[in-house]
PDB file of C-alpha atoms in Angstrom:
ATOM      1  CA  MET A   1      31.956  77.687 230.331  1.00  0.00           C
ATOM      2  CA  LYS A   2      35.607  77.176 230.614  1.00  0.00           C
ATOM      3  CA  LYS A   3      37.783  78.337 233.413  1.00  0.00           C
ATOM      4  CA  ILE A   4      39.985  81.065 231.843  1.00  0.00           C
ATOM      5  CA  THR A   5      43.394  79.878 233.601  1.00  0.00           C
ATOM      6  CA  ILE A   6      46.872  81.851 233.906  1.00  0.00           C
ATOM      7  CA  LYS A   7      48.078  78.764 231.958  1.00  0.00           C
ATOM      8  CA  VAL A   8      45.386  79.215 228.942  1.00  0.00           C
ATOM      9  CA  ILE A   9      46.761  82.981 228.795  1.00  0.00           C
ATOM     10  CA  VAL A  10      50.417  81.937 228.687  1.00  0.00           C
ATOM     11  CA  GLU A  11      49.555  79.575 226.002  1.00  0.00           C
ATOM     12  CA  GLU A  12      47.278  82.111 224.077  1.00  0.00           C
ATOM     13  CA  ALA A  13      49.633  85.064 224.252  1.00  0.00           C
ATOM     14  CA  GLY A  14      52.782  82.869 224.098  1.00  0.00           C
ATOM     15  CA  VAL A  15      54.641  84.269 226.498  1.00  0.00           C
ATOM     16  CA  SER A  16      56.279  82.680 229.830  1.00  0.00           C
ATOM     17  CA  ASN A  17      54.802  82.065 233.231  1.00  0.00           C
ATOM     18  CA  THR A  18      57.192  84.715 234.604  1.00  0.00           C
ATOM     19  CA  THR A  19      56.327  87.141 231.651  1.00  0.00           C
ATOM     20  CA  LEU A  20      52.571  87.424 232.814  1.00  0.00           C
ATOM     21  CA  SER A  21      52.917  87.606 236.684  1.00  0.00           C
ATOM     22  CA  ARG A  22      54.994  90.116 235.724  1.00  0.00           C
ATOM     23  CA  PHE A  23      52.847  91.784 233.481  1.00  0.00           C
ATOM     24  CA  LEU A  24      49.884  91.088 235.933  1.00  0.00           C
ATOM     25  CA  ASN A  25      51.722  92.716 238.986  1.00  0.00           C
ATOM     26  CA  ASN A  26      52.331  96.032 237.016  1.00  0.00           C
ATOM     27  CA  ASN A  27      56.550  94.794 237.048  1.00  0.00           C
ATOM     28  CA  TYR A  28      56.924  95.546 233.755  1.00  0.00           C
ATOM     29  CA  GLY A  29      60.746  96.085 233.772  1.00  0.00           C
ATOM     30  CA  ASN A  30      62.009  95.679 230.021  1.00  0.00           C
ATOM     31  CA  MET A  31      58.832  93.824 228.953  1.00  0.00           C
ATOM     32  CA  SER A  32      58.514  95.020 224.990  1.00  0.00           C
ATOM     33  CA  LYS A  33      55.659  97.250 224.278  1.00  0.00           C
ATOM     34  CA  GLU A  34      54.634  94.289 221.913  1.00  0.00           C
ATOM     35  CA  THR A  35      54.298  91.893 224.462  1.00  0.00           C
ATOM     36  CA  LYS A  36      52.156  93.804 227.051  1.00  0.00           C
ATOM     37  CA  GLU A  37      49.787  95.135 224.003  1.00  0.00           C
ATOM     38  CA  LYS A  38      49.683  90.763 223.087  1.00  0.00           C
ATOM     39  CA  ILE A  39      48.951  89.956 226.912  1.00  0.00           C
ATOM     40  CA  VAL A  40      46.170  92.799 227.398  1.00  0.00           C
ATOM     41  CA  GLU A  41      44.768  91.621 223.934  1.00  0.00           C
ATOM     42  CA  VAL A  42      44.668  88.204 224.690  1.00  0.00           C
ATOM     43  CA  ILE A  43      43.145  89.115 228.160  1.00  0.00           C
ATOM     44  CA  GLU A  44      40.505  90.948 226.684  1.00  0.00           C
ATOM     45  CA  ARG A  45      39.205  88.207 223.958  1.00  0.00           C
ATOM     46  CA  LEU A  46      39.037  85.963 226.846  1.00  0.00           C
ATOM     47  CA  ASN A  47      37.477  88.195 229.539  1.00  0.00           C
ATOM     48  CA  TYR A  48      39.933  86.957 231.852  1.00  0.00           C
ATOM     49  CA  ARG A  49      38.770  88.137 235.735  1.00  0.00           C
ATOM     50  CA  SER A  50      41.647  87.076 238.461  1.00  0.00           C
ATOM     51  CA  SER A  51      40.263  84.617 241.130  1.00  0.00           C
ATOM     52  CA  LYS A  52      39.540  85.614 244.592  1.00  0.00           C
ATOM     53  CA  GLN A  53      42.129  82.972 245.800  1.00  0.00           C
ATOM     54  CA  THR A  54      44.532  85.038 243.544  1.00  0.00           C
ATOM     55  CA  GLN A  55      43.735  88.492 244.525  1.00  0.00           C
ATOM     56  CA  ALA A  56      43.986  87.306 248.162  1.00  0.00           C
ATOM     57  CA  LEU A  57      47.306  85.959 247.573  1.00  0.00           C
ATOM     58  CA  LYS A  58      48.469  89.554 245.863  1.00  0.00           C
ATOM     59  CA  ILE A  59      47.498  90.932 248.759  1.00  0.00           C
ATOM     60  CA  LYS A  60      49.251  89.047 251.461  1.00  0.00           C
ATOM     61  CA  HIS A  61      53.135  89.482 251.938  1.00  0.00           C
ATOM     62  CA  SER A  62      55.338  86.664 251.107  1.00  0.00           C
ATOM     63  CA  TYR A  63      56.145  84.167 253.830  1.00  0.00           C
ATOM     64  CA  LEU A  64      60.082  85.146 253.451  1.00  0.00           C
ATOM     65  CA  ASN A  65      58.887  89.005 255.061  1.00  0.00           C
ATOM     66  CA  ASP A  66      56.169  87.691 257.174  1.00  0.00           C
ATOM     67  CA  LYS A  67      56.943  87.686 260.941  1.00  0.00           C
ATOM     68  CA  SER A  68      54.532  85.327 261.643  1.00  0.00           C
ATOM     69  CA  TYR A  69      56.080  82.807 259.495  1.00  0.00           C
ATOM     70  CA  HIS A  70      59.592  83.443 261.403  1.00  0.00           C
ATOM     71  CA  ASN A  71      57.781  83.098 264.709  1.00  0.00           C
ATOM     72  CA  ARG A  72      56.216  79.705 263.938  1.00  0.00           C
ATOM     73  CA  SER A  73      59.961  78.516 263.055  1.00  0.00           C
ATOM     74  CA  ILE A  74      60.753  79.544 266.086  1.00  0.00           C
ATOM     75  CA  VAL A  75      58.383  77.427 268.080  1.00  0.00           C
ATOM     76  CA  VAL A  76      58.985  74.719 265.493  1.00  0.00           C
ATOM     77  CA  ALA A  77      62.173  75.015 266.992  1.00  0.00           C
ATOM     78  CA  LEU A  78      61.583  75.200 270.265  1.00  0.00           C
ATOM     79  CA  PHE A  79      59.374  72.082 270.088  1.00  0.00           C
ATOM     80  CA  PHE A  80      62.098  69.855 268.562  1.00  0.00           C
ATOM     81  CA  LEU A  81      64.437  71.027 271.246  1.00  0.00           C
ATOM     82  CA  PHE A  82      61.964  70.263 273.658  1.00  0.00           C
ATOM     83  CA  LYS A  83      61.428  66.912 272.205  1.00  0.00           C
ATOM     84  CA  LEU A  84      65.291  66.509 272.063  1.00  0.00           C
ATOM     85  CA  PHE A  85      65.786  67.308 275.763  1.00  0.00           C
ATOM     86  CA  THR A  86      62.654  65.284 276.627  1.00  0.00           C
ATOM     87  CA  TYR A  87      64.517  61.915 274.890  1.00  0.00           C
ATOM     88  CA  ALA A  88      67.651  62.730 276.396  1.00  0.00           C
ATOM     89  CA  LEU A  89      66.283  63.011 280.244  1.00  0.00           C
ATOM     90  CA  LEU A  90      64.387  59.833 279.767  1.00  0.00           C
ATOM     91  CA  SER A  91      67.218  57.843 278.157  1.00  0.00           C
ATOM     92  CA  PHE A  92      68.767  59.051 281.479  1.00  0.00           C
ATOM     93  CA  ILE A  93      66.119  58.187 283.750  1.00  0.00           C
ATOM     94  CA  LYS A  94      66.271  54.492 281.631  1.00  0.00           C
ATOM     95  CA  ASN A  95      69.791  54.193 282.085  1.00  0.00           C
ATOM     96  CA  SER A  96      69.948  55.140 285.854  1.00  0.00           C
ATOM     97  CA  MET A  97      67.148  52.932 286.280  1.00  0.00           C
ATOM     98  CA  HIS A  98      69.133  49.861 284.928  1.00  0.00           C
ATOM     99  CA  LEU A  99      72.106  50.642 286.605  1.00  0.00           C
ATOM    100  CA  TRP A 100      69.899  51.297 289.988  1.00  0.00           C
ATOM    101  CA  LEU A 101      68.682  47.649 289.455  1.00  0.00           C
ATOM    102  CA  TYR A 102      71.687  46.270 288.558  1.00  0.00           C
ATOM    103  CA  CYS A 103      73.634  47.335 291.693  1.00  0.00           C
ATOM    104  CA  PHE A 104      70.858  46.558 293.949  1.00  0.00           C
ATOM    105  CA  PRO A 105      68.893  43.473 292.655  1.00  0.00           C
ATOM    106  CA  ARG A 106      65.701  42.176 293.612  1.00  0.00           C
ATOM    107  CA  GLY A 107      65.419  39.752 296.589  1.00  0.00           C
ATOM    108  CA  HIS A 108      68.900  40.645 297.609  1.00  0.00           C
ATOM    109  CA  THR A 109      69.347  41.768 301.278  1.00  0.00           C
ATOM    110  CA  SER A 110      71.519  43.624 302.563  1.00  0.00           C
ATOM    111  CA  SER A 111      71.571  42.468 306.509  1.00  0.00           C
ATOM    112  CA  SER A 112      74.558  40.238 307.487  1.00  0.00           C
TER     113      SER A 112
END
């Protein structure tokens, strides 16, 4: 049995992805009665049922409103700042060591 997807519904009903998405999310706005009826007819004719993944996406909030998304962004930003600081610190140590070795080369004795 062929899996009925959103793409199939869009093609059969002759509507855009946006229109079908709005219909499935009960956001009819200024959608015409004819368009709603056409979508319902295609969904019933093809016996469309949304998948568990689609239902899970419906339940979750978008990442823009998700506080854990912002927390992750902060963690990533802090990680890069730490990485930058670590790089700067290691560069400073390396340059200091080069300077130290230049001022006090090996085998040089300071006794008179």
